PDB file of C-alpha atoms in Angstrom:
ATOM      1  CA  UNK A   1     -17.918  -4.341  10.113  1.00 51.00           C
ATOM      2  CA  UNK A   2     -14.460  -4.910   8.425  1.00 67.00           C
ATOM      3  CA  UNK A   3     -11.078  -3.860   8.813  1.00 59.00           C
ATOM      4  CA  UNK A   4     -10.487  -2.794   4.673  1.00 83.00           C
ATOM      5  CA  UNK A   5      -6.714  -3.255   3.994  1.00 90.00           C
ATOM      6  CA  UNK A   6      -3.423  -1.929   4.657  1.00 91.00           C
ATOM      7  CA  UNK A   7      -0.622  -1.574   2.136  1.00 92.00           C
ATOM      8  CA  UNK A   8       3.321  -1.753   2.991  1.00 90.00           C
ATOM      9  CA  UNK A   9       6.169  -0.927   0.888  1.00 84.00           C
ATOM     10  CA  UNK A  10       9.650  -0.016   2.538  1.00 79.00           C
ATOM     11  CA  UNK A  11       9.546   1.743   5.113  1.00 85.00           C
ATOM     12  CA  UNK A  12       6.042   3.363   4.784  1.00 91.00           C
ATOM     13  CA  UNK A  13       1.871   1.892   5.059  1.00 94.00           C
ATOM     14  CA  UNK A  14      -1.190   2.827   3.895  1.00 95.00           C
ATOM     15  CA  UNK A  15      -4.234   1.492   5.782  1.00 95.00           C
ATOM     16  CA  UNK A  16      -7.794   1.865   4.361  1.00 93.00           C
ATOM     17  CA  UNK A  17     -10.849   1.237   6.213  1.00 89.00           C
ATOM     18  CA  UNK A  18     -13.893  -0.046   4.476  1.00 82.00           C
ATOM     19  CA  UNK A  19     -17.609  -0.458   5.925  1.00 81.00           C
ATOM     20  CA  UNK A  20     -15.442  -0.277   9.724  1.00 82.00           C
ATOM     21  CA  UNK A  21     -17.516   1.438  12.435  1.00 84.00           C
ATOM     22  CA  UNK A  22     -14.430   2.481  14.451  1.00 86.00           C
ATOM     23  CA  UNK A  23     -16.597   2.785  17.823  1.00 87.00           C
ATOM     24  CA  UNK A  24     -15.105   1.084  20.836  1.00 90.00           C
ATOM     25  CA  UNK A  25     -18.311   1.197  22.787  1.00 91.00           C
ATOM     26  CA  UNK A  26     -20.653  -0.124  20.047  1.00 89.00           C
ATOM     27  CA  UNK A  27     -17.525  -2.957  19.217  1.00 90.00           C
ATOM     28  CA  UNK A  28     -17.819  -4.317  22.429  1.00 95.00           C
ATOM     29  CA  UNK A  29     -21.721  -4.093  22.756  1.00 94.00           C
ATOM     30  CA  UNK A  30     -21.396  -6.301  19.598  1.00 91.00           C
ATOM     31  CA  UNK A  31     -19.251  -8.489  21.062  1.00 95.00           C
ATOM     32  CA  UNK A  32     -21.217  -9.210  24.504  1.00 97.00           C
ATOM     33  CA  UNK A  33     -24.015  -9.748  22.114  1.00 96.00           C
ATOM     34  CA  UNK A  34     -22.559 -12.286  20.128  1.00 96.00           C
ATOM     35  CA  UNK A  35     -22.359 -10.902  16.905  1.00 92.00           C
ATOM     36  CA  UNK A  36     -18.509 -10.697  16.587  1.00 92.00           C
ATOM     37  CA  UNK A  37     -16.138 -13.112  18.207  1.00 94.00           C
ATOM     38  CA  UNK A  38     -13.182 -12.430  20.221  1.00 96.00           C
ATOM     39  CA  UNK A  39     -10.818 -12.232  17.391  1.00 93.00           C
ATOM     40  CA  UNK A  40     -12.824  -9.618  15.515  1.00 89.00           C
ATOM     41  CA  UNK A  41     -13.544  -7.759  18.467  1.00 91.00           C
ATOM     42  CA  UNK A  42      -9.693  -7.348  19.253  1.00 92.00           C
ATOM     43  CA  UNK A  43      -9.102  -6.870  15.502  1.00 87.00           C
ATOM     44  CA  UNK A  44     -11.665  -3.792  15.158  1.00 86.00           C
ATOM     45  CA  UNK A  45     -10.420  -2.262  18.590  1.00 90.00           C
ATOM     46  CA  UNK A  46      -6.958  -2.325  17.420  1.00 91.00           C
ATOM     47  CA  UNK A  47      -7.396  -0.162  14.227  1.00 90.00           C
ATOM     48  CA  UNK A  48      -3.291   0.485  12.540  1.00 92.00           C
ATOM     49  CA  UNK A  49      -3.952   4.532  13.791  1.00 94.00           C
ATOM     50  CA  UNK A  50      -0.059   4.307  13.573  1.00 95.00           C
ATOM     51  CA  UNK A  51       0.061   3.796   9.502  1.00 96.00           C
ATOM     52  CA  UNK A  52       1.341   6.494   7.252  1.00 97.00           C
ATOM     53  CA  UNK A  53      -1.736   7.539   5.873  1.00 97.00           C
ATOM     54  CA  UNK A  54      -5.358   6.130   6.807  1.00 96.00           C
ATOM     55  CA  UNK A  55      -7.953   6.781   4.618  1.00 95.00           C
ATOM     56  CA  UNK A  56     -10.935   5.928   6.831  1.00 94.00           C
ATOM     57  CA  UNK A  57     -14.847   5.904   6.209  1.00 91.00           C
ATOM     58  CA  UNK A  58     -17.244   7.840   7.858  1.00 92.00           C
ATOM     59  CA  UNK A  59     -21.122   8.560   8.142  1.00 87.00           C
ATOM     60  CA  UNK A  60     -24.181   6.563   9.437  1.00 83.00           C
ATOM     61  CA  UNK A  61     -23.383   3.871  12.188  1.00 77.00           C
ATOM     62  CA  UNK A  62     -24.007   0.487  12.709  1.00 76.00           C
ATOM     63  CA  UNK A  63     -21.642   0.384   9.033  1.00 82.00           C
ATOM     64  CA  UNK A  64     -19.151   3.435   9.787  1.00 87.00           C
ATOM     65  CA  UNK A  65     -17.785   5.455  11.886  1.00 90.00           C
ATOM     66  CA  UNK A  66     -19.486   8.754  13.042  1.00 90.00           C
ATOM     67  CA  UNK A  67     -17.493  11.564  12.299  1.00 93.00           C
ATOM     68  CA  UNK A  68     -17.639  12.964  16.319  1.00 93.00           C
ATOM     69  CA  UNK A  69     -15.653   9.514  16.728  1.00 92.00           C
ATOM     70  CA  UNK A  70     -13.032  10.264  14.180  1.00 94.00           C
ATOM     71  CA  UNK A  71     -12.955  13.671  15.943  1.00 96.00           C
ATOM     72  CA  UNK A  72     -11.934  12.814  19.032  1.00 95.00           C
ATOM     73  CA  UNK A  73      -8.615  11.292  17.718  1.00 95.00           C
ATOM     74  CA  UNK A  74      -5.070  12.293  18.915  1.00 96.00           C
ATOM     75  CA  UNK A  75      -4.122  15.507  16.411  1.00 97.00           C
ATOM     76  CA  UNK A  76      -0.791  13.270  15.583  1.00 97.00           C
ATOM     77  CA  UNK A  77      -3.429  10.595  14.079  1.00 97.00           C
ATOM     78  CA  UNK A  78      -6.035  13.420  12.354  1.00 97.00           C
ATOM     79  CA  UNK A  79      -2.898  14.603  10.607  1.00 97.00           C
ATOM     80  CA  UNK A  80      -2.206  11.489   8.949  1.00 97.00           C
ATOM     81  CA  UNK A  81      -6.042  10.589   8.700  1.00 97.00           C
ATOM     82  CA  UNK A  82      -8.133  11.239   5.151  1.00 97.00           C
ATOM     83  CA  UNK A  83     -12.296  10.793   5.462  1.00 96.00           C
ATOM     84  CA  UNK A  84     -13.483   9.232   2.617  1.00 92.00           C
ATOM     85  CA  UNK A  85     -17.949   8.815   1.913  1.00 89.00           C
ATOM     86  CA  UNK A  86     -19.165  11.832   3.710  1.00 90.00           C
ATOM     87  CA  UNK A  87     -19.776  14.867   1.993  1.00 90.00           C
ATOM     88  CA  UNK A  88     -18.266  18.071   2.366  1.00 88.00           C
ATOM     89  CA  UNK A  89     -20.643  19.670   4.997  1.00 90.00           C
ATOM     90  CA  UNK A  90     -20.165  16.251   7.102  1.00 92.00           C
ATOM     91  CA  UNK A  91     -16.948  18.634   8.028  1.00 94.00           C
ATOM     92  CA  UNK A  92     -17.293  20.719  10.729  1.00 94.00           C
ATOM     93  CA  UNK A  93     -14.017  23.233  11.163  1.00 94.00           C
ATOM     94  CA  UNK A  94     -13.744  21.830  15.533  1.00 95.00           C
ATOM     95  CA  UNK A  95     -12.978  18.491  13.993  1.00 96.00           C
ATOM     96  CA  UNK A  96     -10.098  18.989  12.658  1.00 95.00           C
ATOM     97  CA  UNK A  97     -10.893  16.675  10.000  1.00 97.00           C
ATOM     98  CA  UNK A  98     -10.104  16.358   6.162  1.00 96.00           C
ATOM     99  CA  UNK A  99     -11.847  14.607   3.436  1.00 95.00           C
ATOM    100  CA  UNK A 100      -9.744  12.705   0.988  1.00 95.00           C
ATOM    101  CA  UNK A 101      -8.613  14.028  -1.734  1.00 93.00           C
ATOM    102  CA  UNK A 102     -10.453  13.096  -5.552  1.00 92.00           C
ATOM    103  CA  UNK A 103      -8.836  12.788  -8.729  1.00 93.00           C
ATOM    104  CA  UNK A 104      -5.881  11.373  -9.808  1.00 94.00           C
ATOM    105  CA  UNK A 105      -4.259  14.929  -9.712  1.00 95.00           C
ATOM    106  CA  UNK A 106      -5.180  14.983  -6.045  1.00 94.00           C
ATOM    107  CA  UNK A 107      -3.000  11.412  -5.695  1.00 93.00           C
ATOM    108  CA  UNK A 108      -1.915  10.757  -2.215  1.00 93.00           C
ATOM    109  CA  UNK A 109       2.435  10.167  -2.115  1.00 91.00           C
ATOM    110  CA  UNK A 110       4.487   8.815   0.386  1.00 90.00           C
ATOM    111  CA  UNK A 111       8.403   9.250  -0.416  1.00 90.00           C
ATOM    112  CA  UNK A 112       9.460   5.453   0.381  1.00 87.00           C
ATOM    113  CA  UNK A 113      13.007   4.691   0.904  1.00 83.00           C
ATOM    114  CA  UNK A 114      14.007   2.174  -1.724  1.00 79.00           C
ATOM    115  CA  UNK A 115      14.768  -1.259  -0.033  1.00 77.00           C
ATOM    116  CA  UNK A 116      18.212  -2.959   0.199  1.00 80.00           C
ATOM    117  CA  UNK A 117      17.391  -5.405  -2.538  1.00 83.00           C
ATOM    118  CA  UNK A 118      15.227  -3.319  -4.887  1.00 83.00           C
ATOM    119  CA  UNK A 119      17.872  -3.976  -7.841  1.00 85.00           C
ATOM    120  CA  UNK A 120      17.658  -8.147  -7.395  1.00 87.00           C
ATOM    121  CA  UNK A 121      13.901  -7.465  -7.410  1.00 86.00           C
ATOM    122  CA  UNK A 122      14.109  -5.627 -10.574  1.00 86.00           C
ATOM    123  CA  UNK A 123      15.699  -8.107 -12.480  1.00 87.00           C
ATOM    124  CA  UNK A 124      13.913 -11.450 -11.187  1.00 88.00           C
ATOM    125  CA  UNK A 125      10.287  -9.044 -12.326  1.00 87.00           C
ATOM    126  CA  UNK A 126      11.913  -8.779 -15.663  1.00 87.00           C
ATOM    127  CA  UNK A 127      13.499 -12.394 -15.842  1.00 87.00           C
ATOM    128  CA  UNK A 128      10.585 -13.862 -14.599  1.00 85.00           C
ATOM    129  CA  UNK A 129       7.560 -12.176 -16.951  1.00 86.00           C
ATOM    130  CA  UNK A 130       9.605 -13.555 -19.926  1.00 88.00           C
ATOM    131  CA  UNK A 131       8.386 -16.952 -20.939  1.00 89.00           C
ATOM    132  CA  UNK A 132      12.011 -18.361 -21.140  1.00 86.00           C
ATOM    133  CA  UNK A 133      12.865 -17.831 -17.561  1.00 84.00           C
ATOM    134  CA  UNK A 134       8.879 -18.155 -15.808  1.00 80.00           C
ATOM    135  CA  UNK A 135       9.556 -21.285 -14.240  1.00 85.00           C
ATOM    136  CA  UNK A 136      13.002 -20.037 -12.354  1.00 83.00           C
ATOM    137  CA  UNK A 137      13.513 -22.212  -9.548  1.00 88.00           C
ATOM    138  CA  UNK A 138      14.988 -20.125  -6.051  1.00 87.00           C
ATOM    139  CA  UNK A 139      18.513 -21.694  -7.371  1.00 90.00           C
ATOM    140  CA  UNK A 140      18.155 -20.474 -10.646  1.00 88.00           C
ATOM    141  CA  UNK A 141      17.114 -16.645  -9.501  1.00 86.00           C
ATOM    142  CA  UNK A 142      20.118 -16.764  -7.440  1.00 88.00           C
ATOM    143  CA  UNK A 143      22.337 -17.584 -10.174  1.00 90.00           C
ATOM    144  CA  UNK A 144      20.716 -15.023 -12.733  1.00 87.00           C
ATOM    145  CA  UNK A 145      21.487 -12.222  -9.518  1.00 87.00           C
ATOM    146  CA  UNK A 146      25.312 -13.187  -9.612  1.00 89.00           C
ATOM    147  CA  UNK A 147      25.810 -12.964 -13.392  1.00 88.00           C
ATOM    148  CA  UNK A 148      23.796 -10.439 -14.129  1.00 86.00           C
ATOM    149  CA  UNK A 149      25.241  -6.968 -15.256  1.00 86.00           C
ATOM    150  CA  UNK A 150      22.624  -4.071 -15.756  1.00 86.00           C
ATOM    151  CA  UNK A 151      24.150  -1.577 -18.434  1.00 87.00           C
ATOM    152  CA  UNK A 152      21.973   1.927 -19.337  1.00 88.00           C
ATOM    153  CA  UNK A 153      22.283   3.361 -22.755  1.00 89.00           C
ATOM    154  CA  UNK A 154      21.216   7.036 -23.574  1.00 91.00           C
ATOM    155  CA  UNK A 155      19.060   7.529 -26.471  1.00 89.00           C
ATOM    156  CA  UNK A 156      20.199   6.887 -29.737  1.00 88.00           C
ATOM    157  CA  UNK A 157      23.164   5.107 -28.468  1.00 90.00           C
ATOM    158  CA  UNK A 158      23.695   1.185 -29.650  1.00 88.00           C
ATOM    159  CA  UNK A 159      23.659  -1.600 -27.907  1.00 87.00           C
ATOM    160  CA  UNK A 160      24.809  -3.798 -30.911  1.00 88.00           C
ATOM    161  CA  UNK A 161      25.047  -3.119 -34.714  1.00 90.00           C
ATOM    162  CA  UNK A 162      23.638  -4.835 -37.286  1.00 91.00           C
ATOM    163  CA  UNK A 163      26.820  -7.705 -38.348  1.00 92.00           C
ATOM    164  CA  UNK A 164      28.859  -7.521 -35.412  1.00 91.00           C
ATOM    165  CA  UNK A 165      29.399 -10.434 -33.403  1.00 90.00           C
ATOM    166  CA  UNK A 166      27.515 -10.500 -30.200  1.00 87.00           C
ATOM    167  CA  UNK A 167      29.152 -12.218 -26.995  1.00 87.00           C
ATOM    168  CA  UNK A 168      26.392 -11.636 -24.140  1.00 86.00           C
ATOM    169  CA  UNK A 169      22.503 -12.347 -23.902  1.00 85.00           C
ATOM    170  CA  UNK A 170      20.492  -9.453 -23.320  1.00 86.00           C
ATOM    171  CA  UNK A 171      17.214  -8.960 -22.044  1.00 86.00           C
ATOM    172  CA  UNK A 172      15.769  -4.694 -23.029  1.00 85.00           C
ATOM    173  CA  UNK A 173      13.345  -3.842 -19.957  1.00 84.00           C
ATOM    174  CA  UNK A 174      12.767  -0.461 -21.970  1.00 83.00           C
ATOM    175  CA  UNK A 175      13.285   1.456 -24.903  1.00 81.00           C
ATOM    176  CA  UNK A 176      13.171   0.652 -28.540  1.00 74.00           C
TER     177      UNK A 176
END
C-alpha cells in the first residue's frame, strides 16, 4: 500500500491517496507479519485526514480502502473527503460519502491566500526561464528583486515607440 501525495500551496493542501488501504487493523496485521516495517506502518496509520481536500481511493482490500472504513470517519473529515475508483452504487446514502467529481468543469478549488513573497517569486520565474538570466546565482536574484520595477500597461497603450530613446531594460511576461 502507498501513501499517494499531498500538495501545499499557501495556506491550503491537497492530499491524494493512491493504491492506500486506509485500515488500521489490516495495517498492523501487516506489520506483525512482516510485510511493512515500522516506518510504513506509522506512515499508513497516520493518513493527513487534516488536509484541505483528500481525494482518497476506495473498493476491494488488500489495495484500498473499503468504503464501510471511509464511512466511519469523523463528519468534519467526510466533508472535506472525495472517493475516487468506485462506482456510483459503491455509495450508499448512511455513508455520508461523495465520489469525486469528473471533468475539468467539475475542477476541485481551494481559494489560497497569496503568500508574502508571491511578487519576488514572480519575477525570479520570469528572470530565470529566460536564457540570459538561467544561471542567476542567490546573489544575483537578490539584486534583480531590489532593482526591479513591475509597470502594467492597458491594451493598446505603449511601452516605447519606434525612434525614441530607451533608458531601462525590459523583460514583457505578457501581451504582444
Amino acid at each position: 500500500p502507498c501513501v499517494g501525495f499531498e500538495v501545499f500551496l499557501g495556506n491550503k493542501s491537497i492530499v491524494f491517496s493512491a493504491d492506500h488501504m486506509n485500515d488500521p487493523p489490516k495495517i498492523k496485521q501487516l506489520h506483525a507479519e512482516g510485510v511493512l516495517n515500522d516506518w510504513r506502518r506509522d506512515q499508513l496509520l497516520n493518513f493527513p485526514w487534516s488536509r484541505d481536500i483528500i481525494l482518497h481511493e476506495a473498493g476491494i482490500p488488500p489495495i484500498h480502502t473499503p468504503m464501510e472504513t471511509l464511512a466511519a470517519l469523523p463528519e468534519d473529515v467526510k466533508k472535506k473527503l472525495y472517493v475516487v475508483h468506485v462506482s456510483g452504487n459503491a455509495f450508499k446514502p448512511e455513508y455520508g460519502l461523495k465520489p469525486a467529481p469528473v471533468g475539468v468543469e467539475n475542477t476541485l478549488e481551494l481559494k489560497v491566500d497569496e503568500p508574502e513573497n508571491a511578487a519576488a517569486l514572480e519575477v525570479l520565474d520570469l528572470v530565470t526561464n529566460i536564457d540570459l538570466f538561467n544561471s542567476l546565482t542567490i546573489e544575483h536574484a537578490r539584486e534583480i528583486l531590489q532593482i526591479i520595477e513591475v509597470a502594467h500597461y492597458k491594451a493598446g497603450e505603449y511601452v516605447i515607440r519606434q525612434g525614441e530613446e530607451g533608458h531601462t531594460m525590459m523583460i514583457i511576461a505578457s501581451g504582444k
